[in-house]
Every structure is written in C-alpha cells, then in structure tokens.
Amino acid sequence: MSERTKIKLVSEIVGAIVLTLLMQLMGVMGYGQYTWMCFLPLLMFFAFGVDLKKIPEMLLCYAIGELWCVVNSLVTGLFTMWFGADNLILSSIVPTIIVIFCILLVHENLFEGRVFSNVPCIFMGMSTSFFTLFMQQPIGYVHLFCFWAFGILLAVCLVMGGMLVCGAIFGKERASKALMPLGADGK
C-alpha cells in the first residue's frame, strides 16, 4: 500500500468520525429531520476543490438564492393576480422563466468573476427555499442559512481534522502532499 493511500485512509477515517459526530448536533438542537441539509454544502465545498477561500462566496450566494426565491414568489404572485391561478403557464411557468433568466443574466454576466457569481450556490439557496415553501416546513430562510453555514463548517472540520491527525502521524509536509488532489501539484 502506498504512503499516499495510507495517509488518505487515515484522513478518511478521521473525516468520517468528525462528520458523523458533528452532525449529531442537528438532532441535539431539535433539527434532526434536517440533517440532510448538511450534505448539500459538503457537496458544493468538495465540488469547488476544497478551497477555503470560496467559503464567503458560498455563504453569500446561498443567501442571495434565498432572496431570489422571495423575488420568484413575488413575481409569481403578480402573474397569478393578473392572469389567474388556473392559467398554469402564465401564473407559474412564465414568471419562473423570467426570474431564472434574471438570475443568470445578473450573476453570470453582470457579476461574472465576482463574489456574487457563484450560480450553483445561488440555485441551491433558491431550491432549498422552494422546498421549505412548497412542503410547508416549519423552518424559514434563517434556519436554512444556518444549516448551510453549519454544513460548510462540517466540511472544514472534516478536512482540517484529517490534516491535523495525518500531520501528527506522518508529518505535515508528507500529509499535505498526499492529501492534495492528483493533478493539483502538476503531476
């Protein structure tokens, strides 16, 4: 077994323990049924390459997505008022197309390359907000944002916990090198 594999195995064991134990806090706080929400920021964090610098952008854009859900609700409400709830196309589909177009226009074009341009996190904020709205969950946008932030904290703890333990066992330099994604060091 290669040294890289050994180091990664230790990191993965530590990560699994850290993540599982910290997720228990959702239940302790009375939100156990929303533990699934912690996995969404984990997915994004790892998809963005475990880049700690992306965290402020992830948090901000998630909150922006929640705001876009409010905008979508307002626009849909106006269209429903104008065209009637029975007209599915004009009361629901067209307003949502308009809002999604605006999201893409604003965040992919106007804010391209800036902290407001993380469209995946914007859509995640919007979609989880839709979920709680449509499923009539007894939580709101602040809860969702806190769950999102907690999930990001879990991701950081998972990565840092693995790094700390592996650094203590194998040495910081060897652990860092082994835990770096393939291709990130030019190989």
Short mmCIF file of the C-alpha atoms (twelve columns), coordinates in Angstrom:
data_MODEL
# 
_entry.id   MODEL 
# 
loop_
_atom_site.group_PDB 
_atom_site.id 
_atom_site.type_symbol 
_atom_site.label_atom_id 
_atom_site.label_alt_id 
_atom_site.label_comp_id 
_atom_site.label_asym_id 
_atom_site.label_seq_id 
_atom_site.Cartn_x 
_atom_site.Cartn_y 
_atom_site.Cartn_z 
_atom_site.pdbx_PDB_model_num 
ATOM 1   C CA . MET A 1   0.000   0.000  0.000   1 
ATOM 2   C CA . SER A 2   1.440   3.366  -0.982  1 
ATOM 3   C CA . GLU A 3   2.115   6.089  1.558   1 
ATOM 4   C CA . ARG A 4   -0.467  8.306  -0.185  1 
ATOM 5   C CA . THR A 5   -3.106  5.599  0.253   1 
ATOM 6   C CA . LYS A 6   -2.240  5.112  3.946   1 
ATOM 7   C CA . ILE A 7   -2.429  8.845  4.630   1 
ATOM 8   C CA . LYS A 8   -5.716  9.168  2.747   1 
ATOM 9   C CA . LEU A 9   -7.184  6.206  4.664   1 
ATOM 10  C CA . VAL A 10  -6.317  7.827  7.989   1 
ATOM 11  C CA . SER A 11  -7.783  11.129 6.797   1 
ATOM 12  C CA . GLU A 12  -10.951 9.381  5.612   1 
ATOM 13  C CA . ILE A 13  -11.409 7.580  8.947   1 
ATOM 14  C CA . VAL A 14  -10.924 10.843 10.841  1 
ATOM 15  C CA . GLY A 15  -13.255 12.663 8.447   1 
ATOM 16  C CA . ALA A 16  -15.978 10.044 8.838   1 
ATOM 17  C CA . ILE A 17  -15.773 10.225 12.625  1 
ATOM 18  C CA . VAL A 18  -15.672 14.033 12.764  1 
ATOM 19  C CA . LEU A 19  -18.535 14.423 10.294  1 
ATOM 20  C CA . THR A 20  -20.767 11.823 11.944  1 
ATOM 21  C CA . LEU A 21  -20.219 13.185 15.454  1 
ATOM 22  C CA . LEU A 22  -20.730 16.824 14.499  1 
ATOM 23  C CA . MET A 23  -23.898 16.012 12.527  1 
ATOM 24  C CA . GLN A 24  -25.417 14.752 15.773  1 
ATOM 25  C CA . LEU A 25  -25.660 18.393 16.837  1 
ATOM 26  C CA . MET A 26  -28.593 18.824 14.427  1 
ATOM 27  C CA . GLY A 27  -30.589 16.299 16.456  1 
ATOM 28  C CA . VAL A 28  -29.451 17.737 19.768  1 
ATOM 29  C CA . MET A 29  -30.678 21.158 18.635  1 
ATOM 30  C CA . GLY A 30  -34.042 19.675 17.624  1 
ATOM 31  C CA . TYR A 31  -33.457 19.726 13.868  1 
ATOM 32  C CA . GLY A 32  -32.537 16.086 13.259  1 
ATOM 33  C CA . GLN A 33  -35.016 15.806 10.387  1 
ATOM 34  C CA . TYR A 34  -32.953 18.431 8.527   1 
ATOM 35  C CA . THR A 35  -29.592 16.658 8.800   1 
ATOM 36  C CA . TRP A 36  -29.836 16.042 5.035   1 
ATOM 37  C CA . MET A 37  -29.309 19.780 4.596   1 
ATOM 38  C CA . CYS A 38  -25.729 19.455 5.925   1 
ATOM 39  C CA . PHE A 39  -24.756 17.315 2.940   1 
ATOM 40  C CA . LEU A 40  -25.604 19.997 0.360   1 
ATOM 41  C CA . PRO A 41  -22.832 22.439 1.333   1 
ATOM 42  C CA . LEU A 42  -20.463 19.475 1.690   1 
ATOM 43  C CA . LEU A 43  -21.171 18.592 -1.930  1 
ATOM 44  C CA . MET A 44  -20.536 22.155 -3.059  1 
ATOM 45  C CA . PHE A 45  -17.406 22.554 -0.936  1 
ATOM 46  C CA . PHE A 46  -15.802 19.454 -2.399  1 
ATOM 47  C CA . ALA A 47  -17.028 20.261 -5.911  1 
ATOM 48  C CA . PHE A 48  -15.242 23.628 -5.634  1 
ATOM 49  C CA . GLY A 49  -11.991 21.821 -4.830  1 
ATOM 50  C CA . VAL A 50  -11.875 22.138 -1.026  1 
ATOM 51  C CA . ASP A 51  -11.000 25.801 -1.424  1 
ATOM 52  C CA . LEU A 52  -11.379 27.632 1.886   1 
ATOM 53  C CA . LYS A 53  -11.319 30.957 0.019   1 
ATOM 54  C CA . LYS A 54  -14.660 30.012 -1.597  1 
ATOM 55  C CA . ILE A 55  -16.497 29.874 1.748   1 
ATOM 56  C CA . PRO A 56  -17.548 33.570 1.951   1 
ATOM 57  C CA . GLU A 57  -18.795 33.352 -1.638  1 
ATOM 58  C CA . MET A 58  -20.690 30.128 -0.871  1 
ATOM 59  C CA . LEU A 59  -22.404 31.710 2.135   1 
ATOM 60  C CA . LEU A 60  -23.247 34.969 0.401   1 
ATOM 61  C CA . CYS A 61  -24.549 33.344 -2.771  1 
ATOM 62  C CA . TYR A 62  -26.678 30.885 -0.821  1 
ATOM 63  C CA . ALA A 63  -28.351 33.841 0.931   1 
ATOM 64  C CA . ILE A 64  -28.779 35.568 -2.443  1 
ATOM 65  C CA . GLY A 65  -30.510 32.417 -3.678  1 
ATOM 66  C CA . GLU A 66  -32.919 32.661 -0.774  1 
ATOM 67  C CA . LEU A 67  -33.668 36.253 -1.831  1 
ATOM 68  C CA . TRP A 68  -34.286 35.099 -5.400  1 
ATOM 69  C CA . CYS A 69  -36.856 32.657 -4.019  1 
ATOM 70  C CA . VAL A 70  -38.651 35.629 -2.459  1 
ATOM 71  C CA . VAL A 71  -38.427 37.515 -5.779  1 
ATOM 72  C CA . ASN A 72  -39.812 34.465 -7.604  1 
ATOM 73  C CA . SER A 73  -42.707 34.267 -5.132  1 
ATOM 74  C CA . LEU A 74  -43.498 37.960 -5.637  1 
ATOM 75  C CA . VAL A 75  -43.311 37.762 -9.439  1 
ATOM 76  C CA . THR A 76  -45.398 34.580 -9.480  1 
ATOM 77  C CA . GLY A 77  -47.913 36.267 -7.180  1 
ATOM 78  C CA . LEU A 78  -48.217 39.218 -9.556  1 
ATOM 79  C CA . PHE A 79  -48.660 36.990 -12.582 1 
ATOM 80  C CA . THR A 80  -51.259 34.917 -10.716 1 
ATOM 81  C CA . MET A 81  -53.123 38.088 -9.810  1 
ATOM 82  C CA . TRP A 82  -53.041 39.306 -13.423 1 
ATOM 83  C CA . PHE A 83  -53.727 36.031 -15.250 1 
ATOM 84  C CA . GLY A 84  -55.440 33.844 -12.641 1 
ATOM 85  C CA . ALA A 85  -54.264 30.747 -10.782 1 
ATOM 86  C CA . ASP A 86  -55.958 28.485 -13.336 1 
ATOM 87  C CA . ASN A 87  -53.546 29.610 -16.053 1 
ATOM 88  C CA . LEU A 88  -50.539 27.431 -15.127 1 
ATOM 89  C CA . ILE A 89  -48.365 28.752 -17.950 1 
ATOM 90  C CA . LEU A 90  -48.800 32.471 -17.173 1 
ATOM 91  C CA . SER A 91  -49.167 32.162 -13.407 1 
ATOM 92  C CA . SER A 92  -46.267 29.833 -12.722 1 
ATOM 93  C CA . ILE A 93  -44.078 28.815 -15.655 1 
ATOM 94  C CA . VAL A 94  -43.514 32.191 -17.355 1 
ATOM 95  C CA . PRO A 95  -42.676 34.076 -14.137 1 
ATOM 96  C CA . THR A 96  -40.188 31.390 -13.127 1 
ATOM 97  C CA . ILE A 97  -38.554 31.510 -16.570 1 
ATOM 98  C CA . ILE A 98  -38.241 35.291 -16.180 1 
ATOM 99  C CA . VAL A 99  -36.693 35.003 -12.705 1 
ATOM 100 C CA . ILE A 100 -34.237 32.282 -13.733 1 
ATOM 101 C CA . PHE A 101 -33.241 34.359 -16.763 1 
ATOM 102 C CA . CYS A 102 -32.656 37.344 -14.448 1 
ATOM 103 C CA . ILE A 103 -30.524 35.213 -12.104 1 
ATOM 104 C CA . LEU A 104 -28.357 34.027 -14.974 1 
ATOM 105 C CA . LEU A 105 -28.161 37.475 -16.546 1 
ATOM 106 C CA . VAL A 106 -27.217 39.214 -13.321 1 
ATOM 107 C CA . HIS A 107 -24.884 36.652 -11.776 1 
ATOM 108 C CA . GLU A 108 -23.226 35.150 -14.867 1 
ATOM 109 C CA . ASN A 109 -22.903 38.386 -16.825 1 
ATOM 110 C CA . LEU A 110 -23.027 41.457 -14.607 1 
ATOM 111 C CA . PHE A 111 -21.206 39.897 -11.651 1 
ATOM 112 C CA . GLU A 112 -19.004 37.464 -13.580 1 
ATOM 113 C CA . GLY A 113 -15.811 36.710 -11.670 1 
ATOM 114 C CA . ARG A 114 -17.018 38.494 -8.531  1 
ATOM 115 C CA . VAL A 115 -18.143 37.153 -5.194  1 
ATOM 116 C CA . PHE A 116 -21.805 37.295 -6.362  1 
ATOM 117 C CA . SER A 117 -21.268 34.950 -9.334  1 
ATOM 118 C CA . ASN A 118 -21.465 31.532 -7.681  1 
ATOM 119 C CA . VAL A 119 -24.576 30.386 -9.551  1 
ATOM 120 C CA . PRO A 120 -24.594 26.813 -8.145  1 
ATOM 121 C CA . CYS A 121 -24.841 28.164 -4.589  1 
ATOM 122 C CA . ILE A 122 -27.460 30.708 -5.670  1 
ATOM 123 C CA . PHE A 123 -29.586 27.935 -7.140  1 
ATOM 124 C CA . MET A 124 -29.009 25.817 -4.030  1 
ATOM 125 C CA . GLY A 125 -30.306 28.651 -1.840  1 
ATOM 126 C CA . MET A 126 -33.264 29.133 -4.117  1 
ATOM 127 C CA . SER A 127 -34.102 25.429 -4.394  1 
ATOM 128 C CA . THR A 128 -33.919 24.658 -0.670  1 
ATOM 129 C CA . SER A 129 -36.063 27.728 -0.036  1 
ATOM 130 C CA . PHE A 130 -38.595 26.431 -2.577  1 
ATOM 131 C CA . PHE A 131 -38.536 23.089 -0.797  1 
ATOM 132 C CA . THR A 132 -39.420 24.553 2.577   1 
ATOM 133 C CA . LEU A 133 -42.057 26.788 0.976   1 
ATOM 134 C CA . PHE A 134 -43.758 24.084 -1.112  1 
ATOM 135 C CA . MET A 135 -43.533 21.396 1.569   1 
ATOM 136 C CA . GLN A 136 -44.720 23.890 4.193   1 
ATOM 137 C CA . GLN A 137 -41.833 23.137 6.509   1 
ATOM 138 C CA . PRO A 138 -41.863 24.864 9.911   1 
ATOM 139 C CA . ILE A 139 -38.499 26.499 9.237   1 
ATOM 140 C CA . GLY A 140 -37.571 29.652 7.397   1 
ATOM 141 C CA . TYR A 141 -34.768 31.279 5.485   1 
ATOM 142 C CA . VAL A 142 -32.684 31.966 8.586   1 
ATOM 143 C CA . HIS A 143 -32.841 28.291 9.565   1 
ATOM 144 C CA . LEU A 144 -31.820 27.234 6.074   1 
ATOM 145 C CA . PHE A 145 -28.918 29.662 6.036   1 
ATOM 146 C CA . CYS A 146 -27.746 28.408 9.439   1 
ATOM 147 C CA . PHE A 147 -27.979 24.781 8.259   1 
ATOM 148 C CA . TRP A 148 -25.969 25.764 5.156   1 
ATOM 149 C CA . ALA A 149 -23.318 27.513 7.260   1 
ATOM 150 C CA . PHE A 150 -23.177 24.540 9.636   1 
ATOM 151 C CA . GLY A 151 -22.671 22.195 6.673   1 
ATOM 152 C CA . ILE A 152 -19.760 24.317 5.487   1 
ATOM 153 C CA . LEU A 153 -18.316 24.238 8.997   1 
ATOM 154 C CA . LEU A 154 -18.626 20.442 8.922   1 
ATOM 155 C CA . ALA A 155 -16.713 20.325 5.644   1 
ATOM 156 C CA . VAL A 156 -13.936 22.478 7.080   1 
ATOM 157 C CA . CYS A 157 -13.771 20.344 10.247  1 
ATOM 158 C CA . LEU A 158 -13.646 17.176 8.150   1 
ATOM 159 C CA . VAL A 159 -10.723 18.490 6.083   1 
ATOM 160 C CA . MET A 160 -8.848  20.152 8.936   1 
ATOM 161 C CA . GLY A 161 -9.360  17.194 11.279  1 
ATOM 162 C CA . GLY A 162 -7.873  14.849 8.697   1 
ATOM 163 C CA . MET A 163 -4.978  17.214 8.071   1 
ATOM 164 C CA . LEU A 164 -4.223  17.621 11.778  1 
ATOM 165 C CA . VAL A 165 -4.247  13.905 12.557  1 
ATOM 166 C CA . CYS A 166 -2.338  12.954 9.405   1 
ATOM 167 C CA . GLY A 167 0.151   15.764 10.022  1 
ATOM 168 C CA . ALA A 168 0.742   14.491 13.561  1 
ATOM 169 C CA . ILE A 169 1.199   10.889 12.407  1 
ATOM 170 C CA . PHE A 170 3.020   11.278 9.079   1 
ATOM 171 C CA . GLY A 171 4.419   14.799 9.266   1 
ATOM 172 C CA . LYS A 172 2.771   17.942 7.973   1 
ATOM 173 C CA . GLU A 173 4.609   18.092 4.641   1 
ATOM 174 C CA . ARG A 174 4.021   14.427 3.752   1 
ATOM 175 C CA . ALA A 175 0.362   14.650 4.785   1 
ATOM 176 C CA . SER A 176 -0.217  17.837 2.769   1 
ATOM 177 C CA . LYS A 177 1.369   16.317 -0.307  1 
ATOM 178 C CA . ALA A 178 -0.604  13.062 -0.008  1 
ATOM 179 C CA . LEU A 179 -3.921  14.785 0.630   1 
ATOM 180 C CA . MET A 180 -3.537  17.193 -2.281  1 
ATOM 181 C CA . PRO A 181 -5.806  16.142 -5.165  1 
ATOM 182 C CA . LEU A 182 -3.993  14.456 -8.052  1 
ATOM 183 C CA . GLY A 183 -3.135  16.999 -10.677 1 
ATOM 184 C CA . ALA A 184 -3.105  19.907 -8.221  1 
ATOM 185 C CA . ASP A 185 0.673   19.712 -7.874  1 
ATOM 186 C CA . GLY A 186 1.306   19.500 -11.598 1 
ATOM 187 C CA . LYS A 187 1.531   15.664 -11.719 1 
# 
